[in-house]
Coordinates of C-alpha atoms and ligand atoms in Angstrom, one line a residue:
X22 CA 0.0 0.0 0.0
X23 CA 1.4 3.4 -0.9
X24 CA 1.8 5.8 2.0
X25 CA -0.9 8.4 2.7
X26 CA 0.8 11.8 2.6
X27 CA -0.8 14.4 4.8
X28 CA 0.2 17.8 6.3
X29 CA -1.0 16.7 9.7
X30 CA -2.0 13.4 11.3
X31 CA -4.1 13.6 14.5
X32 CA -4.1 10.5 16.8
X33 CA -7.2 10.1 18.9
X34 CA -10.9 11.1 18.6
X35 CA -11.8 12.3 22.0
X36 CA -12.4 16.0 22.9
X37 CA -8.8 16.9 22.0
X38 CA -8.5 15.0 18.7
X39 CA -11.8 16.1 17.4
X40 CA -11.2 19.8 18.0
X41 CA -7.6 19.5 16.6
X42 CA -8.8 17.8 13.5
X43 CA -11.5 20.5 13.0
X44 CA -9.0 23.3 13.5
X45 CA -6.4 22.0 11.1
X46 CA -9.0 21.3 8.4
X47 CA -10.2 24.9 8.8
X48 CA -6.7 26.0 8.3
X49 CA -6.7 24.3 5.0
X50 CA -4.2 21.6 5.9
X51 CA -4.6 18.1 4.6
X52 CA -5.4 16.3 7.8
X53 CA -6.5 12.8 8.8
X54 CA -7.2 11.4 12.2
X55 CA -6.8 7.9 13.4
X56 CA -8.5 6.3 16.4
X57 CA -7.9 2.9 18.0
X58 CA -11.5 2.5 19.0
X59 CA -14.3 1.8 16.5
X60 CA -16.0 5.1 17.6
X61 CA -15.3 8.6 18.8
X62 CA -15.2 9.7 22.5
X63 CA -11.7 8.8 23.7
X64 CA -11.9 7.9 27.4
X65 CA -15.7 8.0 27.2
X66 CA -15.7 5.4 24.5
X67 CA -13.8 2.9 26.6
X68 CA -15.5 3.5 29.9
X69 CA -18.9 2.0 29.6
X70 CA -19.2 0.5 33.1
X71 CA -22.5 0.9 35.0
X72 CA -22.8 4.3 36.6
X73 CA -20.2 6.0 34.4
X74 CA -20.8 9.7 34.1
X75 CA -19.2 13.1 34.2
X76 CA -18.9 15.4 37.2
X77 CA -18.4 18.6 35.2
X78 CA -21.6 20.7 34.8
X79 CA -23.3 19.8 31.5
X80 CA -23.4 23.4 30.2
X81 CA -19.6 23.5 30.4
X82 CA -18.8 20.0 29.3
X83 CA -18.8 20.9 25.6
X84 CA -16.9 23.0 23.1
X85 CA -17.1 26.8 23.6
X86 CA -16.5 27.6 20.0
X87 CA -19.7 26.3 18.4
X88 CA -21.9 29.2 19.4
X89 CA -25.0 27.9 17.5
X90 CA -24.6 24.5 19.0
X91 CA -24.4 26.0 22.5
X92 CA -27.8 27.5 22.1
X93 CA -29.5 24.5 20.6
X94 CA -28.0 21.2 21.6
X95 CA -30.0 19.5 24.4
X96 CA -28.7 18.4 27.7
X97 CA -31.4 17.3 30.2
X98 CA -29.6 17.3 33.5
X99 CA -26.9 19.2 35.3
X100 CA -24.4 16.4 34.6
X101 CA -24.0 14.1 31.6
X102 CA -24.0 10.4 31.3
X103 CA -21.4 8.7 29.1
X104 CA -23.9 8.0 26.4
X105 CA -24.9 11.7 26.3
X106 CA -21.3 12.7 25.9
X107 CA -20.7 10.2 23.1
X108 CA -23.8 11.4 21.3
X109 CA -22.7 15.0 21.6
X110 CA -19.2 14.3 20.2
X111 CA -20.6 12.3 17.3
X112 CA -23.0 15.1 16.6
X113 CA -20.1 17.6 16.4
X114 CA -18.3 15.2 14.1
X115 CA -21.2 15.0 11.8
X116 CA -22.2 18.6 12.0
X117 CA -18.7 19.7 11.0
X118 CA -18.2 16.9 8.4
X119 CA -15.2 15.4 10.2
X120 CA -16.2 11.8 9.8
X121 CA -14.7 11.5 6.3
X122 CA -11.3 12.5 7.7
X123 CA -11.4 10.0 10.6
X124 CA -10.0 6.4 10.4
X125 CA -11.6 4.4 13.2
X126 CA -10.3 1.0 14.5
X127 CA -6.8 2.2 13.5
X128 CA -4.3 2.1 16.3
X129 CA -1.0 4.0 16.2
X130 CA 1.7 1.3 16.1
X131 CA 4.7 3.5 15.7
X132 CA 5.8 6.9 14.7
X133 CA 9.3 7.6 13.5
X134 CA 10.8 11.0 12.8
X135 CA 12.6 10.8 9.4
X136 CA 15.4 13.4 9.6
X137 CA 16.2 13.1 5.9
X138 CA 12.9 14.6 4.9
X139 CA 11.7 16.2 8.2
X140 CA 8.5 14.1 8.3
X141 CA 6.8 11.6 10.6
X142 CA 6.4 8.1 9.3
X143 CA 3.5 6.6 11.1
X144 CA 2.4 2.9 11.0
X145 CA -1.1 1.9 12.0
X146 CA -2.7 -1.4 12.9
X147 CA -4.7 -1.3 9.6
X148 CA -1.5 -1.5 7.7
X149 CA -1.6 2.1 6.6
X150 CA 1.5 4.2 6.5
X151 CA 1.1 7.9 6.9
X152 CA 3.8 10.5 6.0
X153 CA 3.0 13.6 8.0
X154 CA 4.6 16.9 8.5
X155 CA 2.9 17.4 11.8
X156 CA 1.9 14.7 14.3
X157 CA -0.7 15.7 16.9
X158 CA -1.2 13.1 19.6
X159 CA -4.4 13.5 21.6
X160 CA -4.1 10.2 23.4
X161 CA -5.8 11.1 26.6
X162 CA -4.4 10.6 30.1
X163 CA -6.4 7.5 31.1
X164 CA -5.7 5.2 28.3
X165 CA -3.3 2.4 29.5
X166 CA -5.0 0.2 32.0
X167 CA -3.4 -0.5 35.3
X168 CA -3.8 -4.3 36.0
X169 CA -2.0 -5.0 39.2
X170 CA 0.1 -8.1 39.4
X171 CA -2.3 -10.1 41.7
X172 CA -0.9 -13.6 42.1
X173 CA -3.4 -16.1 40.6
X174 CA -5.5 -13.6 38.7
X175 CA -5.6 -15.9 35.7
X176 CA -6.9 -18.8 37.9
X177 CA -10.2 -17.1 38.7
X178 CA -13.0 -19.1 37.2
X179 CA -15.4 -16.2 36.5
X180 CA -15.1 -13.0 34.4
X181 CA -12.5 -10.4 35.3
X182 CA -13.1 -6.9 33.9
X183 CA -11.2 -3.7 34.2
X184 CA -13.5 -0.7 34.6
X185 CA -12.4 0.6 31.2
X186 CA -12.9 -2.7 29.5
X187 CA -16.3 -3.5 30.9
X188 CA -17.9 -6.5 29.1
X189 CA -21.6 -5.7 28.7
X190 CA -22.3 -9.4 28.0
X191 CA -21.4 -10.2 31.6
X192 CA -24.6 -10.1 33.6
X193 CA -23.9 -9.1 37.2
X194 CA -27.5 -9.5 38.3
X195 CA -27.7 -11.8 41.3
X196 CA -24.0 -12.4 41.2
X197 CA -21.3 -12.1 43.9
X198 CA -19.1 -9.3 42.7
X199 CA -15.8 -8.0 44.0
X200 CA -14.7 -4.5 43.1
X201 CA -11.0 -3.7 43.7
X202 CA -10.4 0.0 43.9
X203 CA -12.4 3.0 45.1
X204 CA -11.4 5.9 42.9
X205 CA -14.0 7.6 40.7
X206 CA -14.6 4.4 38.7
X207 CA -14.8 2.0 41.7
X208 CA -17.2 4.3 43.5
X209 CA -19.5 4.8 40.5
X210 CA -19.5 1.1 39.7
X211 CA -20.1 0.0 43.3
X212 CA -22.9 2.5 43.7
X213 CA -24.6 1.4 40.4
X214 CA -24.4 -2.3 40.8
X215 CA -25.1 -2.6 44.6
X216 CA -28.9 -2.9 44.1
X217 CA -28.5 -5.6 41.4
X218 CA -26.0 -8.0 42.9
X219 CA -26.4 -10.7 45.5
X220 CA -23.2 -9.6 47.3
X221 CA -20.9 -6.7 46.7
X222 CA -17.4 -6.9 48.1
X223 CA -15.5 -3.6 47.9
X224 CA -11.7 -4.1 48.3
X225 CA -10.4 -0.8 49.6
X226 CA -6.8 0.2 50.1
X227 CA -7.0 3.9 50.5
X228 CA -10.6 5.0 51.1
X229 CA -11.5 8.3 49.4
X230 CA -13.6 11.3 50.3
X231 CA -16.7 11.2 48.1
X232 CA -19.1 14.1 47.9
X233 CA -22.6 13.6 46.5
X234 CA -23.0 14.6 42.9
X235 CA -26.7 15.9 43.2
X236 CA -27.8 15.0 39.7
X237 CA -30.9 16.9 38.8
X238 CA -32.9 18.0 35.7
X239 CA -32.3 21.4 34.1
X240 CA -35.5 23.4 33.6
X241 CA -36.3 25.3 30.4
X242 CA -35.9 28.6 32.4
X243 CA -32.5 27.6 33.7
X244 CA -31.4 26.6 30.2
X245 CA -32.6 29.8 28.7
X246 CA -30.7 31.8 31.4
X247 CA -27.5 29.9 30.6
X248 CA -28.0 30.4 26.8
X249 CA -28.3 34.2 27.3
X250 CA -25.2 34.3 29.4
X251 CA -23.0 31.9 27.4
X252 CA -20.5 34.4 26.1
X253 CA -20.0 35.8 29.6
X254 CA -19.8 32.3 31.0
X255 CA -16.9 31.4 28.8
X256 CA -15.2 34.7 29.3
X257 CA -15.4 34.4 33.1
X258 CA -14.4 30.8 33.0
X259 CA -11.1 31.7 31.3
X260 CA -10.2 33.9 34.2
X261 CA -10.6 31.1 36.9
X262 CA -8.2 28.6 38.2
X263 CA -10.3 25.4 37.9
X264 CA -12.6 26.5 35.2
X265 CA -15.6 24.5 36.6
X266 CA -18.1 27.4 36.6
X267 CA -18.2 28.1 40.3
X268 CA -16.8 31.0 42.4
X269 CA -13.2 30.4 43.6
X270 CA -12.9 32.6 46.7
X271 CA -9.5 33.3 48.1
X272 CA -10.7 33.1 51.8
X273 CA -8.6 30.8 53.9
X274 CA -10.7 28.2 55.7
X275 CA -8.7 29.0 58.9
X276 CA -9.5 32.7 58.8
X277 CA -13.2 32.1 59.7
X278 CA -14.8 30.9 62.9
X279 CA -15.3 27.1 63.2
X280 CA -19.1 27.6 63.1
X281 CA -18.8 29.6 59.8
X282 CA -16.5 26.9 58.4
X283 CA -19.0 24.2 59.3
X284 CA -21.8 26.2 57.7
X285 CA -19.9 26.6 54.4
X286 CA -19.0 22.9 54.3
X287 CA -22.6 22.0 55.0
X288 CA -23.8 24.2 52.2
X289 CA -21.2 22.7 49.8
X290 CA -22.2 19.2 50.8
X291 CA -25.8 20.0 49.9
X292 CA -24.9 21.6 46.6
X293 CA -22.7 18.6 45.8
X294 CA -19.6 17.8 43.6
X295 CA -16.2 17.1 45.0
X296 CA -14.3 19.8 43.0
X297 CA -16.9 22.4 44.0
X298 CA -16.5 21.3 47.6
X299 CA -12.7 21.8 47.4
X300 CA -12.8 25.2 45.7
X301 CA -16.1 27.0 46.1
X302 CA -16.0 27.6 49.8
X303 CA -12.4 28.4 50.5
X304 CA -9.2 29.2 48.6
X305 CA -6.8 27.0 50.5
X306 CA -8.3 23.5 51.0
X307 CA -6.1 22.1 48.2
X308 CA -2.9 23.8 49.4
X309 CA -3.0 24.2 53.2
X310 CA -2.8 20.9 55.1
X311 CA -4.5 22.5 58.2
X312 CA -7.4 23.8 56.1
X313 CA -7.6 20.5 54.3
X314 CA -7.8 18.6 57.5
X315 CA -10.8 20.7 58.6
X316 CA -12.5 19.6 55.4
X317 CA -11.5 16.0 56.1
X318 CA -12.9 16.2 59.6
X319 CA -16.2 17.4 58.2
X320 CA -16.3 14.6 55.5
X321 CA -15.3 11.9 58.0
X322 CA -18.2 12.9 60.2
X323 CA -20.5 12.6 57.2
X324 CA -19.3 9.1 56.4
X325 CA -19.7 8.0 60.0
X326 CA -23.2 9.5 60.2
X327 CA -24.3 7.8 57.0
X328 CA -22.6 4.3 57.4
X329 CA -24.4 2.7 60.4
X330 CA -22.0 -0.2 60.9
X331 CA -18.9 1.3 62.7
X332 CA -16.7 -1.5 61.3
X333 CA -17.7 -0.7 57.7
X334 CA -17.5 3.1 58.4
X335 CA -13.9 2.6 59.6
X336 CA -12.9 0.9 56.4
X337 CA -14.5 3.7 54.3
X338 CA -13.1 6.6 56.3
X339 CA -9.9 8.1 54.8
X340 CA -7.0 8.5 57.2
X341 CA -5.0 10.8 54.9
X342 CA -5.7 14.2 53.4
X343 CA -8.4 15.1 50.7
X344 CA -5.8 15.5 48.0
X345 CA -6.7 12.9 45.4
X346 CA -8.8 13.8 42.4
X347 CA -12.2 14.1 44.1
X348 CA -14.8 11.4 43.3
X349 CA -18.5 12.0 43.4
X350 CA -21.3 9.6 44.0
X351 CA -25.1 9.1 44.1
X352 CA -25.6 7.4 47.4
X353 CA -22.4 5.4 47.6
X354 CA -21.9 5.4 51.4
X355 CA -25.6 4.6 51.9
X356 CA -25.1 1.3 50.0
X357 CA -23.0 0.0 52.8
X358 CA -26.0 0.0 55.1
X359 CA -27.2 -3.1 53.2
X360 CA -26.2 -6.4 54.7
X361 CA -25.0 -7.7 51.3
X362 CA -22.5 -4.9 50.7
X363 CA -19.1 -5.4 52.4
X364 CA -16.0 -3.2 52.8
X365 CA -12.7 -5.0 53.0
X366 CA -9.7 -3.0 54.3
X367 CA -6.7 -3.9 52.2
X368 CA -4.4 -2.0 54.5
X369 CA -5.1 -4.4 57.3
X370 CA -5.7 -7.5 55.2
X371 CA -4.0 -7.1 51.8
X372 CA -4.9 -9.3 48.9
X373 CA -2.8 -12.5 49.2
X374 CA -3.8 -14.1 46.0
X375 CA -6.7 -14.8 43.7
X376 CA -8.0 -18.3 43.5
X377 CA -10.6 -20.0 41.3
X378 CA -13.4 -19.2 43.7
X379 CA -12.5 -15.7 44.7
X380 CA -10.0 -13.4 46.5
X381 CA -8.0 -14.5 49.5
X382 CA -6.9 -11.8 51.8
X383 CA -3.9 -12.0 54.2
X384 CA -6.2 -13.0 57.2
X385 CA -6.7 -16.3 55.3
X386 CA -10.3 -15.4 54.4
X387 CA -11.6 -16.4 50.9
X388 CA -14.1 -13.9 49.6
X389 CA -16.1 -16.1 47.3
X390 CA -17.0 -14.3 44.0
X391 CA -18.6 -14.8 40.6
X392 CA -17.1 -11.7 39.0
X393 CA -14.1 -9.5 39.7
X394 CA -14.0 -5.9 38.7
X395 CA -10.6 -4.2 38.6
X396 CA -11.3 -0.5 39.2
X397 CA -7.6 -0.1 39.6
X398 CA -7.1 2.9 37.4
X399 CA -4.5 3.7 34.7
X400 CA -0.9 4.3 34.0
X401 CA -2.0 7.9 33.8
X402 CA -0.2 10.6 31.8
X403 CA 2.8 8.9 30.2
X404 CA 1.2 5.5 30.0
X405 CA -0.7 6.5 26.9
X406 CA 2.6 7.2 25.2
X407 CA 4.9 4.5 26.7
X408 CA 2.4 1.8 25.7
X409 CA 2.6 2.5 21.9
X410 CA 3.9 -0.9 20.7
X411 CA 6.5 0.4 18.2
X412 CA 7.1 3.7 20.1
X413 CA 7.3 7.3 19.1
X414 CA 10.9 7.9 18.0
X415 CA 12.4 11.3 17.6
X416 CA 15.8 12.7 16.6
X417 CA 18.8 10.3 16.8
X418 CA 16.4 7.3 17.1
X419 CA 15.6 8.0 20.7
X420 CA 12.1 6.8 21.8
X421 CA 9.8 8.9 24.0
X422 CA 9.9 6.1 26.6
X423 CA 13.7 6.4 26.8
X424 CA 13.4 10.2 26.8
X425 CA 11.1 9.9 29.8
X426 CA 12.9 7.1 31.5
X427 CA 14.0 9.2 34.5
X428 CA 10.9 11.5 34.6
X429 CA 8.3 12.9 32.3
X430 CA 9.6 16.0 30.6
X431 CA 7.5 18.3 28.4
X432 CA 7.3 21.9 27.6
X433 CA 3.8 23.4 28.2
X434 CA 2.5 19.8 28.2
X435 CA 2.6 19.9 24.4
X436 CA 6.2 19.7 23.3
X437 CA 9.1 17.4 23.9
X438 CA 12.7 18.2 23.0
X439 CA 14.2 16.2 20.2
X440 CA 10.7 15.4 18.9
X441 CA 10.2 17.9 16.2
X442 CA 6.7 18.6 14.9
X443 CA 5.2 16.4 17.6
X444 CA 2.4 18.2 19.4
X445 CA 0.6 16.6 22.3
X446 CA -2.9 17.7 23.0
X447 CA -3.8 17.2 26.7
X448 CA -0.4 15.6 27.2
X449 CA 1.4 15.2 30.5
X450 CA 2.2 18.4 32.4
X451 CA -0.6 20.4 30.8
X452 CA -2.9 22.4 33.0
X453 CA -4.9 20.6 35.7
X454 CA -8.2 22.4 35.0
X455 CA -11.6 21.9 33.2
X456 CA -10.5 19.4 30.5
X457 CA -12.4 20.6 27.4
X458 CA -11.4 24.3 27.9
X459 CA -7.8 23.3 28.7
X460 CA -7.8 21.2 25.5
X461 CA -9.2 24.1 23.5
X462 CA -6.5 26.4 24.9
X463 CA -3.9 24.0 23.7
X464 CA -5.4 23.4 20.3
X465 CA -5.9 27.1 19.7
X466 CA -2.3 27.7 20.6
X467 CA -1.0 25.0 18.4
X468 CA -3.2 25.9 15.5
X469 CA -2.3 29.5 15.6
X470 CA 1.4 28.6 15.8
X471 CA 1.1 26.3 12.7
X472 CA -0.9 29.0 10.9
X473 CA 1.7 31.7 11.6
X474 CA 4.6 29.4 10.7
X475 CA 2.8 28.4 7.5
X476 CA 2.4 32.0 6.5
X477 CA 6.2 32.4 6.5
X478 CA 6.2 29.7 3.8
X479 CA 9.6 28.4 5.0
X480 CA 8.9 26.2 8.0
X481 CA 10.6 22.9 8.4
X482 CA 10.5 22.0 12.0
X483 CA 9.4 23.3 15.3
X484 CA 10.5 21.8 18.6
X485 CA 11.1 22.9 22.1
X486 CA 14.6 23.5 23.5
X487 CA 15.9 21.2 26.2
X488 CA 16.3 24.3 28.4
X489 CA 12.6 25.3 28.0
X490 CA 11.6 21.7 28.7
X491 CA 13.8 21.5 31.9
X492 CA 12.4 24.8 33.1
X493 CA 8.8 23.7 32.6
X494 CA 9.4 20.5 34.5
X495 CA 10.8 22.5 37.4
X496 CA 7.8 24.9 37.2
X497 CA 5.4 22.0 37.4
X498 CA 7.3 20.4 40.3
X499 CA 7.4 23.7 42.2
X500 CA 3.7 24.3 41.7
X501 CA 2.8 20.8 42.8
X502 CA 4.8 21.3 45.9
X503 CA 3.8 24.8 46.8
X504 CA 0.2 25.1 45.6
X505 CA -1.2 21.6 46.1
X506 CA -1.1 18.7 48.5
X507 CA -0.9 16.0 45.8
X508 CA 2.5 14.9 47.0
X509 CA 1.1 14.2 50.4
X510 CA -0.9 11.2 49.2
X511 CA -0.5 8.4 46.7
X512 CA -2.7 8.7 43.7
X513 CA -2.7 8.8 39.9
X514 CA -2.0 12.5 40.1
X515 CA 1.6 11.5 40.8
X516 CA 1.5 8.1 39.2
X517 CA 1.6 6.3 42.6
X518 CA -1.6 4.4 42.1
X519 CA 0.5 2.0 40.1
X520 CA 2.4 -0.5 42.4
X521 CA 6.1 0.2 42.4
X522 CA 5.9 3.4 40.3
X523 CA 8.2 6.4 40.8
X524 CA 6.4 9.6 41.7
X525 CA 6.2 12.2 38.9
X526 CA 4.5 15.5 38.3
X527 CA 1.7 15.0 35.8
X528 CA 0.2 18.5 35.7
X529 CA 0.8 22.2 35.7
X530 CA -1.1 23.4 38.8
X531 CA -1.2 27.2 38.4
X532 CA -4.7 26.9 36.9
X533 CA -6.5 27.7 33.6
X534 CA -6.2 31.5 33.7
X535 CA -2.4 31.3 34.3
X536 CA -1.9 28.6 31.8
X537 CA -3.6 30.6 29.1
X538 CA -1.6 33.6 30.1
X539 CA 1.6 31.6 29.8
X540 CA 0.6 30.4 26.3
X541 CA -0.2 34.0 25.3
X542 CA 3.1 35.1 26.6
X543 CA 5.0 32.4 24.7
X544 CA 3.3 33.4 21.5
X545 CA 3.9 37.1 22.1
X546 CA 7.6 36.4 22.6
X547 CA 7.9 34.8 19.2
X548 CA 7.2 31.3 20.5
X549 CA 9.7 31.5 23.3
X550 CA 11.2 28.1 24.2
X551 CA 10.6 26.7 20.7
X552 CA 13.2 26.5 18.1
X553 CA 12.0 26.8 14.5
X554 CA 14.2 25.6 11.6
X555 CA 13.6 26.4 8.0
X556 CA 14.9 23.3 6.5
X557 CA 12.1 22.7 4.1
X558 CA 8.9 24.4 2.9
X559 CA 5.6 23.0 4.0
X560 CA 3.6 22.7 0.9
X561 CA 0.9 25.4 0.7
X562 CA -2.5 24.3 -0.6
Ligands
NA7_21 P1 -8.0 5.7 40.3 O1 -8.6 7.0 40.8 O2 -6.5 5.7 40.0 O3 -8.3 4.6 41.4 C1 -7.7 3.3 41.3 C2 -8.1 2.6 42.5 O4 -7.5 1.3 42.5 C3 -7.6 3.2 43.8 O5 -8.6 3.0 44.8 C4 -6.4 2.3 44.1 O6 -6.0 2.2 45.5 C5 -6.8 1.0 43.6 N1 -5.7 0.1 43.4 C6 -4.7 0.2 42.4 N2 -3.9 -0.8 42.5 C7 -4.3 -1.6 43.6 C8 -3.8 -2.8 44.1 N3 -2.7 -3.4 43.7 N4 -4.5 -3.3 45.2 C9 -5.6 -2.7 45.6 N5 -6.1 -1.5 45.1 C10 -5.5 -1.0 44.1 O7 -8.7 5.2 39.0 P2 -10.2 5.5 38.5 O8 -10.4 4.7 37.3 O9 -11.1 5.3 39.6 O10 -10.2 7.0 38.2 C11 -9.3 7.6 37.3 C12 -9.8 8.9 36.8 O11 -10.7 8.6 35.7 C13 -10.6 9.7 37.7 O12 -9.9 10.4 38.6 C14 -11.4 10.6 36.8 O13 -10.6 11.7 36.3 C15 -11.7 9.7 35.7 P3 -4.9 3.2 46.2 O14 -5.6 4.5 46.3 O15 -3.8 3.2 45.2 O16 -4.6 2.5 47.4

């Protein structure tokens, strides 16, 4: 098969890939996108487990640039289910005639930078070879599954499913189900399946603080109000840190009287949403351990008041800070008031092995099961890149996995030194903020950059300098240490959800407003930190 020659190849058809494809086509570049899955949606395509849904407000969980669509596209509730998100993304694809440029069921097998012609050679699982001037990877951060090395896992006689490879043909009704893990996925799954199963065994290593989601319908009046304010909403969002549509006061939790603190926490608990709980009441719950501990005390008391059995409540009550990515639920803790729902403390009794009939913990007990669910998360961040079978290989034949052997290193979360014309959308060390808007900020930056470089008519390659990359890593490390508590706990935010992993900084934690300011600044300074060579003309079309 002769190679497919394109200006740009986009990998991935989630929020990032779809918008990047749209933007490059609008620029007039010959662009194709490949996607491993048979449909669009990225992480939402793969995660089809019971109870899966978003915890970002529906009116914000969409693209800001399609003004007409913002007015007309329906969303019935304040939060979206997975199916609603997939429907929305497919609607965007069709509305903007992107489908003809998308190759589904086409996995990126390898990408090699060819220094002789300054192009990427990309091989896919369908046997296609692409020759691309620009390679945009929108691989997502929760792509490579984390399957812990439990001894005997293959000996289990029933189905074993990871949360992101849920098998809808497995009927869990009236079955004894074990769920290992209690992050967002484990909590949503446990909550959704508890009423259907005979027994639910939740294997919990580090319990998490879950705040009710408070799913509710949006009335026609509320929708109309949002429609009228949409431009202002997006403008205001871009000036916030988290970008989730709520106020972000600076007030320290420790600066108010304990009664006032309690009143605020109580209000936030009633409003719902973990991110909102962490940011809408006080400005320092995610950075000041003392303030965070006050939130923890409040949430621990909620867990204890909901879960009637003190032994179960003890297993479900976190001992460490509220510094993981906050999960949300719809009655999770209440489910443990049912006699058939069990909480197993893996810190006291770790999993010893898995046997044909179930999971044996270190106290010798066999938890007999029909189905095992691994809600054990992902090799988040770099896992999506390191798991590419034939690697991404840059200058001098070095692979991205080798480049990141000691630590993840990027510039702005989009560029990697020695990897010319490789642009990551929503890559590691991008901003930790509202995902669709963060993605839009990156895509807009990259597309403007390409557009400006194209105008010069003499662009060969663009890549970040090793210095810029090193400085960005330091910035990310400093921000994680000074503005967050993520280093105080083990979670996917530092890669420590994976057994034996080394901690690394996966995000830039100064927030959306600052991230957008930095990007603007880089652009205004003539793409500071990026080195542009004029080795070859990019063909104009
Ligand atoms: P998470 O949040 O990384 O949660 C993974 C869970 O799996 C967490 O409770 C882990 O416990 C647990 N885990 C991982 N390995 C083990 C082993 N070996 N033994 C026992 N328990 C284990 O993944 P999710 O899929 O829930 O959520 C990921 C993101 O997707 C989420 O934050 C949203 O952004 C969407 P641990 O805490 O490490 O003790």
